[in-house]
């Protein structure tokens, strides 16, 4: 992959193409190597450098019947289908029962941004679970958050 460089004051900013991050993410790579050749007025510099890409898990929070998902990474992350399972209580046996299940399509969460899933109240439901999976470092991660509805 070819990188681009710009000079700012006395520093050189090297822009790594998004495709490099996408491939690194896809294969679970956490270290990217960069070969650098700089042409000087009386010679040149050649070097190989590596840096760690710190892939981070999505950050979930629940507040006021919403689940917010924050993507702290350099690339977009796609979730699986998102399942919202509404739960209630069986009055006779006093055990949890499934009231209804909603399946939402997969979503693409952009880099450094939030996605909010609204979980509206439902008759006979006291709480709900929001569940989905996504890939991180080449592995599948399962997420579940409980949302209180009453």
Short mmCIF file of C-alpha atoms in Angstrom, two decimals:
data_model
loop_
_atom_site.label_atom_id
_atom_site.label_comp_id
_atom_site.label_asym_id
_atom_site.label_seq_id
_atom_site.Cartn_x
_atom_site.Cartn_y
_atom_site.Cartn_z
CA UNK A 1 0.00 0.00 0.00
CA UNK A 2 1.22 3.48 -0.79
CA UNK A 3 1.13 6.10 1.97
CA UNK A 4 1.01 9.87 1.62
CA UNK A 5 3.02 12.46 3.54
CA UNK A 6 2.55 16.15 4.33
CA UNK A 7 4.89 18.54 6.09
CA UNK A 8 3.47 20.53 9.02
CA UNK A 9 5.88 22.94 10.70
CA UNK A 10 8.89 20.73 11.43
CA UNK A 11 7.01 17.40 11.34
CA UNK A 12 6.03 14.98 8.62
CA UNK A 13 2.53 13.52 8.79
CA UNK A 14 2.21 10.14 7.09
CA UNK A 15 -1.33 9.12 6.18
CA UNK A 16 -1.89 5.36 6.21
CA UNK A 17 -4.61 4.33 3.72
CA UNK A 18 -7.89 3.12 5.22
CA UNK A 19 -7.47 -0.19 3.36
CA UNK A 20 -4.43 -0.98 5.53
CA UNK A 21 -6.53 -0.63 8.68
CA UNK A 22 -9.37 -2.64 7.14
CA UNK A 23 -7.02 -5.53 6.25
CA UNK A 24 -5.33 -5.38 9.65
CA UNK A 25 -8.73 -5.49 11.36
CA UNK A 26 -9.99 -8.31 9.13
CA UNK A 27 -7.01 -10.54 9.93
CA UNK A 28 -6.57 -9.55 13.57
CA UNK A 29 -3.22 -7.82 12.92
CA UNK A 30 -2.13 -5.53 15.75
CA UNK A 31 1.23 -4.33 14.40
CA UNK A 32 1.64 -2.45 11.12
CA UNK A 33 5.06 -2.10 9.50
CA UNK A 34 5.92 1.03 7.52
CA UNK A 35 8.88 1.31 5.16
CA UNK A 36 9.97 4.91 4.83
CA UNK A 37 12.24 6.55 2.29
CA UNK A 38 12.87 10.28 2.64
CA UNK A 39 14.83 12.22 0.03
CA UNK A 40 17.05 14.91 1.55
CA UNK A 41 18.92 17.76 -0.18
CA UNK A 42 22.22 15.85 0.17
CA UNK A 43 21.13 12.24 0.50
CA UNK A 44 18.28 10.14 1.75
CA UNK A 45 16.93 8.26 4.75
CA UNK A 46 15.61 4.72 4.59
CA UNK A 47 14.00 2.96 7.53
CA UNK A 48 11.49 0.36 8.59
CA UNK A 49 9.21 1.17 11.46
CA UNK A 50 6.33 -0.59 13.13
CA UNK A 51 3.58 0.64 15.37
CA UNK A 52 0.85 -1.04 17.37
CA UNK A 53 -2.75 -0.60 16.32
CA UNK A 54 -4.70 -0.66 19.55
CA UNK A 55 -8.02 -2.25 18.49
CA UNK A 56 -10.57 -1.61 21.20
CA UNK A 57 -13.88 -3.29 21.94
CA UNK A 58 -17.10 -1.38 21.37
CA UNK A 59 -18.30 0.53 24.43
CA UNK A 60 -21.92 -0.04 25.43
CA UNK A 61 -24.00 1.96 27.86
CA UNK A 62 -27.67 1.86 28.88
CA UNK A 63 -29.67 4.92 29.87
CA UNK A 64 -33.38 5.80 29.75
CA UNK A 65 -34.48 2.84 27.62
CA UNK A 66 -31.64 3.33 25.13
CA UNK A 67 -28.50 1.32 24.47
CA UNK A 68 -25.68 3.44 23.06
CA UNK A 69 -22.78 1.81 21.25
CA UNK A 70 -19.54 3.76 20.79
CA UNK A 71 -16.88 2.68 18.27
CA UNK A 72 -13.42 3.84 19.49
CA UNK A 73 -11.58 2.41 16.46
CA UNK A 74 -10.12 3.83 13.23
CA UNK A 75 -12.52 1.89 11.02
CA UNK A 76 -16.25 1.19 10.80
CA UNK A 77 -17.44 -1.95 12.58
CA UNK A 78 -20.42 -3.98 11.40
CA UNK A 79 -22.63 -5.78 13.90
CA UNK A 80 -24.68 -8.89 13.35
CA UNK A 81 -28.47 -8.66 13.49
CA UNK A 82 -29.46 -6.95 16.73
CA UNK A 83 -31.96 -8.88 18.81
CA UNK A 84 -34.18 -7.13 21.35
CA UNK A 85 -35.85 -9.66 23.65
CA UNK A 86 -38.65 -8.28 25.85
CA UNK A 87 -39.02 -10.09 29.15
CA UNK A 88 -41.89 -10.35 31.63
CA UNK A 89 -42.84 -12.58 34.56
CA UNK A 90 -45.16 -15.57 34.67
CA UNK A 91 -47.62 -14.64 37.48
CA UNK A 92 -48.22 -18.28 38.44
CA UNK A 93 -44.68 -19.66 38.48
CA UNK A 94 -42.96 -16.30 39.14
CA UNK A 95 -40.31 -16.97 36.50
CA UNK A 96 -39.08 -14.81 33.61
CA UNK A 97 -40.79 -15.35 30.26
CA UNK A 98 -40.17 -13.98 26.79
CA UNK A 99 -42.91 -11.52 25.81
CA UNK A 100 -41.66 -10.62 22.33
CA UNK A 101 -38.50 -10.67 20.22
CA UNK A 102 -37.57 -8.00 17.66
CA UNK A 103 -34.75 -8.57 15.20
CA UNK A 104 -33.10 -5.46 13.77
CA UNK A 105 -30.80 -5.57 10.72
CA UNK A 106 -27.01 -5.33 11.09
CA UNK A 107 -25.62 -1.83 11.47
CA UNK A 108 -22.34 -0.19 10.51
CA UNK A 109 -20.92 1.90 13.34
CA UNK A 110 -18.63 4.60 11.97
CA UNK A 111 -15.20 5.30 13.53
CA UNK A 112 -15.24 7.38 16.72
CA UNK A 113 -19.04 7.67 16.69
CA UNK A 114 -22.13 6.50 18.57
CA UNK A 115 -25.16 4.49 17.55
CA UNK A 116 -28.23 4.53 19.80
CA UNK A 117 -30.83 1.76 19.90
CA UNK A 118 -34.16 2.82 21.38
CA UNK A 119 -36.01 0.13 23.34
CA UNK A 120 -39.59 1.36 23.78
CA UNK A 121 -41.78 0.01 26.56
CA UNK A 122 -44.02 -2.92 25.78
CA UNK A 123 -47.12 -4.21 27.56
CA UNK A 124 -46.38 -6.99 30.09
CA UNK A 125 -42.62 -6.43 29.79
CA UNK A 126 -40.46 -5.27 32.71
CA UNK A 127 -37.09 -5.32 30.94
CA UNK A 128 -35.42 -6.26 27.67
CA UNK A 129 -32.09 -7.59 26.48
CA UNK A 130 -30.27 -6.08 23.50
CA UNK A 131 -27.87 -8.60 21.94
CA UNK A 132 -25.51 -8.69 18.96
CA UNK A 133 -22.09 -9.90 17.87
CA UNK A 134 -19.18 -8.28 16.01
CA UNK A 135 -15.60 -9.16 15.08
CA UNK A 136 -12.59 -7.92 17.05
CA UNK A 137 -8.99 -9.08 16.52
CA UNK A 138 -10.27 -11.90 14.33
CA UNK A 139 -12.66 -13.21 17.00
CA UNK A 140 -16.41 -13.00 17.39
CA UNK A 141 -17.52 -10.90 20.40
CA UNK A 142 -20.99 -11.31 21.93
CA UNK A 143 -22.58 -8.28 23.63
CA UNK A 144 -25.71 -8.16 25.79
CA UNK A 145 -27.21 -5.27 27.74
CA UNK A 146 -30.23 -5.31 30.00
CA UNK A 147 -32.64 -2.38 29.65
CA UNK A 148 -35.10 -1.70 32.47
CA UNK A 149 -38.49 -0.66 31.15
CA UNK A 150 -40.44 0.14 34.25
#
